[in-house]
Coordinates of C-alpha atoms and ligand atoms in Angstrom, one line a residue:
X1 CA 0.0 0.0 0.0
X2 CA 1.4 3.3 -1.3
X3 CA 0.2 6.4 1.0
X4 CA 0.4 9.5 -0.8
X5 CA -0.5 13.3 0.3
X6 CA -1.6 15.2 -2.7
X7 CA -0.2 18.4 -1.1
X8 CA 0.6 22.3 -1.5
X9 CA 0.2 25.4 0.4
X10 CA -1.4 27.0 -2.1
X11 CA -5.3 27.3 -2.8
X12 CA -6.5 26.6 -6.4
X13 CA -3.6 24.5 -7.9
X14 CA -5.4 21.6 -8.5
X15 CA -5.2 19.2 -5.6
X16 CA -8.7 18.6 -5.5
X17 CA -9.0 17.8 -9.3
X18 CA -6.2 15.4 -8.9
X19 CA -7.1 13.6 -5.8
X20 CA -10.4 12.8 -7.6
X21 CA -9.4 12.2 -11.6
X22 CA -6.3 10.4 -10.1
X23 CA -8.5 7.8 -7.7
X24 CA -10.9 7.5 -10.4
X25 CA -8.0 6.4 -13.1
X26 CA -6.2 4.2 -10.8
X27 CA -9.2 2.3 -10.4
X28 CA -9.7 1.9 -13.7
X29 CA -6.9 0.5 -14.0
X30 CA -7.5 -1.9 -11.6
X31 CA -6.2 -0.3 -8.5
X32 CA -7.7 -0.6 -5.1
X33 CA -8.1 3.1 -4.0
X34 CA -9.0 4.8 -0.9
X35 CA -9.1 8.6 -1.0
X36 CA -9.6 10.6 2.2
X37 CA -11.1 13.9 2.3
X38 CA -8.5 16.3 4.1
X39 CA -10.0 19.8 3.3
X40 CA -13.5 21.0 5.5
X41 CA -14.1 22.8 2.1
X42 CA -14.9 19.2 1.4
X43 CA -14.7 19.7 -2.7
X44 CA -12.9 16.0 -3.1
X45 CA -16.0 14.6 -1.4
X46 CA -18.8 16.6 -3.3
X47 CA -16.5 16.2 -6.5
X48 CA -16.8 12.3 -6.0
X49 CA -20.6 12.3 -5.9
X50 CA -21.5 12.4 -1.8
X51 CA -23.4 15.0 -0.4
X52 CA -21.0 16.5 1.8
X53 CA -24.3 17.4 4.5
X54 CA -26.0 14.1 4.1
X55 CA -23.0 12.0 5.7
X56 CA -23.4 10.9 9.1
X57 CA -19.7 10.6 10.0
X58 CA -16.0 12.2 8.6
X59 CA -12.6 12.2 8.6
X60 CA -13.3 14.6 12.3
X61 CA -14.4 11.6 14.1
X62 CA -11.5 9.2 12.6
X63 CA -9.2 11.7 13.9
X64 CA -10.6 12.1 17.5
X65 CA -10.9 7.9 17.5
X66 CA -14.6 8.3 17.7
X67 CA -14.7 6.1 14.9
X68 CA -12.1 4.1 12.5
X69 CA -12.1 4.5 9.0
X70 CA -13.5 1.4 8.0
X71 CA -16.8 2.8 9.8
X72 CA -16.8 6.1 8.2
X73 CA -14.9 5.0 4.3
X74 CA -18.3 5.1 1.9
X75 CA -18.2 3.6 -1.8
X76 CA -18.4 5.7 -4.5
X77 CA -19.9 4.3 -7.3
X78 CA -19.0 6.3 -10.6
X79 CA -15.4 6.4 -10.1
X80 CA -15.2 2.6 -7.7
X81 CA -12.6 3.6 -5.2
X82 CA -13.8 4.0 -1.0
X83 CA -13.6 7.5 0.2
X84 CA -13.4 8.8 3.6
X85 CA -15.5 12.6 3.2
X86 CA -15.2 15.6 5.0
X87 CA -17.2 18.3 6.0
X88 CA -16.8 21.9 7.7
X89 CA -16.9 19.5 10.9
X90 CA -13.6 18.9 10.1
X91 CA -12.2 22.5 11.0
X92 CA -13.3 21.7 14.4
X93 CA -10.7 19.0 14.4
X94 CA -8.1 21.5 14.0
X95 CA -8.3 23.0 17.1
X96 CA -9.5 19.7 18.9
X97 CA -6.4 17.8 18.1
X98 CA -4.2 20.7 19.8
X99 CA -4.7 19.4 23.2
X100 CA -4.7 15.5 22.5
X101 CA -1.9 13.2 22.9
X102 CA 0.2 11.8 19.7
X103 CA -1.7 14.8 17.8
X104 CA 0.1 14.7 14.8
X105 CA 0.1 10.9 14.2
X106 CA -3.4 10.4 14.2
X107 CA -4.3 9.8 10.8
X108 CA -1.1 7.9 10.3
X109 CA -2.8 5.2 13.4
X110 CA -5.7 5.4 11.8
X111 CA -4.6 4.0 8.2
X112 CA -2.7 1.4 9.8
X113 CA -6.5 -0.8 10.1
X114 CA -6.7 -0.9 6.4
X115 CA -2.9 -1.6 5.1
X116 CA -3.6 -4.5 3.6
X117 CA -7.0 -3.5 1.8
X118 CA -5.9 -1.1 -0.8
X119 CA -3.0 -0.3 -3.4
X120 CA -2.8 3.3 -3.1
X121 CA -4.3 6.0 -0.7
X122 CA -4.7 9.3 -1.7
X123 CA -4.6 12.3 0.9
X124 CA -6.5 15.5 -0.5
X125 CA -4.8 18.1 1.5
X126 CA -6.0 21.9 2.8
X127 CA -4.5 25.0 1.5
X128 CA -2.6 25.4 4.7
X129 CA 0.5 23.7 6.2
X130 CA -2.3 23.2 9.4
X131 CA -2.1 20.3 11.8
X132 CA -4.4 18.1 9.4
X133 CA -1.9 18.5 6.6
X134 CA 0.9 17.8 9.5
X135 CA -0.9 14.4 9.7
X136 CA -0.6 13.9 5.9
X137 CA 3.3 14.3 5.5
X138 CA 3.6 12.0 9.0
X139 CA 1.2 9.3 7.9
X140 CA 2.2 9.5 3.9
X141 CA 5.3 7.6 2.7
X142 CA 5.5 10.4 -0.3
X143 CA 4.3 13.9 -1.4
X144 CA 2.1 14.4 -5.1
X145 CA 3.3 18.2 -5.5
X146 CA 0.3 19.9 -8.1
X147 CA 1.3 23.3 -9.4
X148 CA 0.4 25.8 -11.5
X149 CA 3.5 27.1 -13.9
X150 CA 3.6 31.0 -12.9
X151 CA 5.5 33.1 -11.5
X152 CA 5.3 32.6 -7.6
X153 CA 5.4 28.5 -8.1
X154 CA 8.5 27.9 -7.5
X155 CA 8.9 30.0 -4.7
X156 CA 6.1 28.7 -2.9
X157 CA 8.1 25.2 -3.7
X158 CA 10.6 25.8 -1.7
X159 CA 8.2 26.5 1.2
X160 CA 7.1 23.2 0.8
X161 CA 10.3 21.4 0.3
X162 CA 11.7 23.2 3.5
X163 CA 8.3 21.9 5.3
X164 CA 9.0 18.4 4.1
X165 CA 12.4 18.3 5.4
X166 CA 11.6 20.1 8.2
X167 CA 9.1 16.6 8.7
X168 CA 11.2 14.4 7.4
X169 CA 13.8 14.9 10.5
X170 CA 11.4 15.2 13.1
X171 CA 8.1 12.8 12.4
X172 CA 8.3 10.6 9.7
X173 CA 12.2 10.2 7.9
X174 CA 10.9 7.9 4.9
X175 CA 8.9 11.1 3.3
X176 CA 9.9 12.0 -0.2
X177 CA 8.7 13.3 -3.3
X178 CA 6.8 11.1 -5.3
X179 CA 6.6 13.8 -8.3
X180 CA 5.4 17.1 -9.2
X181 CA 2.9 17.8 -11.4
X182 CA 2.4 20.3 -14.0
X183 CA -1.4 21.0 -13.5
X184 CA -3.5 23.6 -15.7
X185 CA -1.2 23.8 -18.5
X186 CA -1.1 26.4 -21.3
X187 CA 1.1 25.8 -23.9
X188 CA 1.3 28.7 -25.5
X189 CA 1.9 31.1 -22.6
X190 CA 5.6 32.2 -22.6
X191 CA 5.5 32.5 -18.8
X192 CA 4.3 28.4 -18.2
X193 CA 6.7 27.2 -20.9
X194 CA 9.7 29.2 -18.6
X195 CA 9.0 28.4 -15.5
X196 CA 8.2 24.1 -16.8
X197 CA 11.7 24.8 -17.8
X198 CA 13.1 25.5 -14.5
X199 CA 10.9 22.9 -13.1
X200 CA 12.4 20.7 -15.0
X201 CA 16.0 21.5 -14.3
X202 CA 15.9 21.9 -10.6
X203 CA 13.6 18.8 -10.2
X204 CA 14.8 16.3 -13.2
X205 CA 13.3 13.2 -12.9
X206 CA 10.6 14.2 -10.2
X207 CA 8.6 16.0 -12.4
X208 CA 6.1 13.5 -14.0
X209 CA 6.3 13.4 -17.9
X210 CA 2.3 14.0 -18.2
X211 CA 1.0 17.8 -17.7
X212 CA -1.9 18.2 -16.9
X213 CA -3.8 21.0 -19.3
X214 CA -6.4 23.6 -18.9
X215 CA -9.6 21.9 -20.0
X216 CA -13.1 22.7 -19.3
X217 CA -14.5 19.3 -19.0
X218 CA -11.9 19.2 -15.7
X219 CA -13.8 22.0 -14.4
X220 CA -16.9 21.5 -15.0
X221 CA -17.4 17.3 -13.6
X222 CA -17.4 18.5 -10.0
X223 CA -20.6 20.4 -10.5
X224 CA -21.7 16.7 -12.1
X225 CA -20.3 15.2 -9.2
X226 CA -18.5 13.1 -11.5
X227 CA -14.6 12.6 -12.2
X228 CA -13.7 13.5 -15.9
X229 CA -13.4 10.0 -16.9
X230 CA -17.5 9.6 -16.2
X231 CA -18.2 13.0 -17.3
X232 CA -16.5 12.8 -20.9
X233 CA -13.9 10.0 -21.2
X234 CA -12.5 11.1 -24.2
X235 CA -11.5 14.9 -23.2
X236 CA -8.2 15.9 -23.1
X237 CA -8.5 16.1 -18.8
X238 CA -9.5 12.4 -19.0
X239 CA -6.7 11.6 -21.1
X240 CA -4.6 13.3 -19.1
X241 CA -5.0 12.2 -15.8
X242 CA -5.3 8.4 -16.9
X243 CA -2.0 8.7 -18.5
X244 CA -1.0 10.2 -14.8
X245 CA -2.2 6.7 -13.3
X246 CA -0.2 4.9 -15.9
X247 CA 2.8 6.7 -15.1
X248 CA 2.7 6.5 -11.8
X249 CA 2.3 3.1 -11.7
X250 CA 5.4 2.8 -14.0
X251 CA 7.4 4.4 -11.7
X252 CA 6.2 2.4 -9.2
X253 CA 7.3 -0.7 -10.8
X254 CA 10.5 0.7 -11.8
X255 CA 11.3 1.5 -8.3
X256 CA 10.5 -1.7 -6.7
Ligands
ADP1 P1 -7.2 23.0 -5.0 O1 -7.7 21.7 -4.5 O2 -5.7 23.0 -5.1 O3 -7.7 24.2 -4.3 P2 -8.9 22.6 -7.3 O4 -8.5 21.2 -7.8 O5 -10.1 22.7 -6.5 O6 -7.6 23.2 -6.5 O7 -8.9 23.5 -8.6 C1 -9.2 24.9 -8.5 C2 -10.2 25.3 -9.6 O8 -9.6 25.1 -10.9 C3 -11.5 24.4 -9.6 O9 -12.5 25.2 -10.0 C4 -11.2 23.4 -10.6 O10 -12.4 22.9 -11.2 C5 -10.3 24.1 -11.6 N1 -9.4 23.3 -12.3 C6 -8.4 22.4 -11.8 N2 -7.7 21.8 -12.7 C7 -8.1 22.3 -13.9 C8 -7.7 22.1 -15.3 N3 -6.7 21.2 -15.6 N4 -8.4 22.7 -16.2 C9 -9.4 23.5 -15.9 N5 -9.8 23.8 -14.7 C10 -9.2 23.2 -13.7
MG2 MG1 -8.9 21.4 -2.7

């Protein structure tokens, strides 16, 4: 089982799109998939299908160990991987966790009941370097970096390369990159194709072959509740984030 924290700072970047087209691609290809809902914005969970106020239980009471995650993981149908939702109850966790014991190693406990039942779990992250994403970098065994190619990027990278070091040496020393990902892409702006350039140099081999491009179909299947690949399988976002899984899974293999 591969644990992996779809993760950066920054609002807007695509994390959500690719928790959700990325789960629904790697089942596809015959991946089990669990996906947890790490944001109270909750736009993984509505973006899978799941009424985000009809769910009885969240990722809030997994964290407090109210509830494990087998009891709370739902099935989504149109996309067939499990998904653990969230809901604005899950900002209340935030300030919760503060005063419990072990608080940042929580979620990384709670994953350890379903090891054995899935190939890959994918952590949606916040916008925020909060104590729920904490739990993400402590209970992941790598980092899924999604970014937009503009001007700030890289610098808010090396925010988020200094934060996984910084959790590396204190909380969990097998965290690494598993790739970044070149997300709303537009070939024919000057400014993308420079700074995918410098990506590329600084990051060589971490930065996946497969960009991810500005399509409409992307943004409009949350509003279906759908991923893109139930929404309009042959779009260019589809495409895209299936040839994502397939890389991934290369990689996977090559590494052992
Ligand atoms: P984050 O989770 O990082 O905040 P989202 O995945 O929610 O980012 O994406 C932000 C917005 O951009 C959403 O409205 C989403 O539908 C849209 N979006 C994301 N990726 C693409 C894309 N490749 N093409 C077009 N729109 C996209
Ligand atoms: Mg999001």
């Amino acid at each position: 089982m591969k644990i992996i924290a779809i993760t950066n700072q920054k609002g807007g970047v695509g994390k959500t799109t690719t928790s959700v087209n990325l789960a629904a691609s790697l089942s596809a290809l015959k991946r089990r998939v669990l996906l947890l809902d790490l944001d109270p914005q909750g736009n993984a969970t509505m973006g899978s299908g799941v009424n985000k106020n009809g769910v009885t239980a969240t990722l809030y009471q997994v964290l407090l160990g109210e509830k494990t995650l087998n009891e709370v993981k739902l099935k989504v149908e149109l996309g067939k991987f499990d998904l653990v939702p969230a809901n604005r109850d899950l900002a209340g966790a935030e300030i919760e966790l503060v005063n419990i014991e072990a608080r940042e190693t929580r979620l990384k406990a709670a994953l350890g009941s379903v090891i054995d039942d899935y190939d890959f779990v994918l952590l949606d992250c916040p916008p925020s370097l909060s104590l729920i994403t904490v739990n993400a970098l402590t209970a992941a065994q790598s980092v899924l970096i999604p970014m937009q190619c503009e001007y700030y990027a890289l610098e808010g990278l090396s925010d988020l390369v200094k934060t996984i070091k910084q959790v590396r040496a204190n909380l969990n020393p097998i965290l690494e990159i598993e790739g970044l990902l070149r997300t709303m892409f537009d070939n024919r702006n000057m400014l993308a194709q420079q700074v995918s350039a410098q990506l590329e140099q600084h990051f060589g081999d971490k930065v996946y072959r497969t960009v991810i491009p500005r399509n409409i179909r992307l943004a409009e299947a949350p509003s279906h509740g759908l991923p893109v690949l139930y929404h309009d399988k042959t779009s260019k976002g589809a495409q895209a984030y299936l040839a994502l899984a397939v890389e991934m899974i290369k990689r996977g293999e090559k590494n052992g």
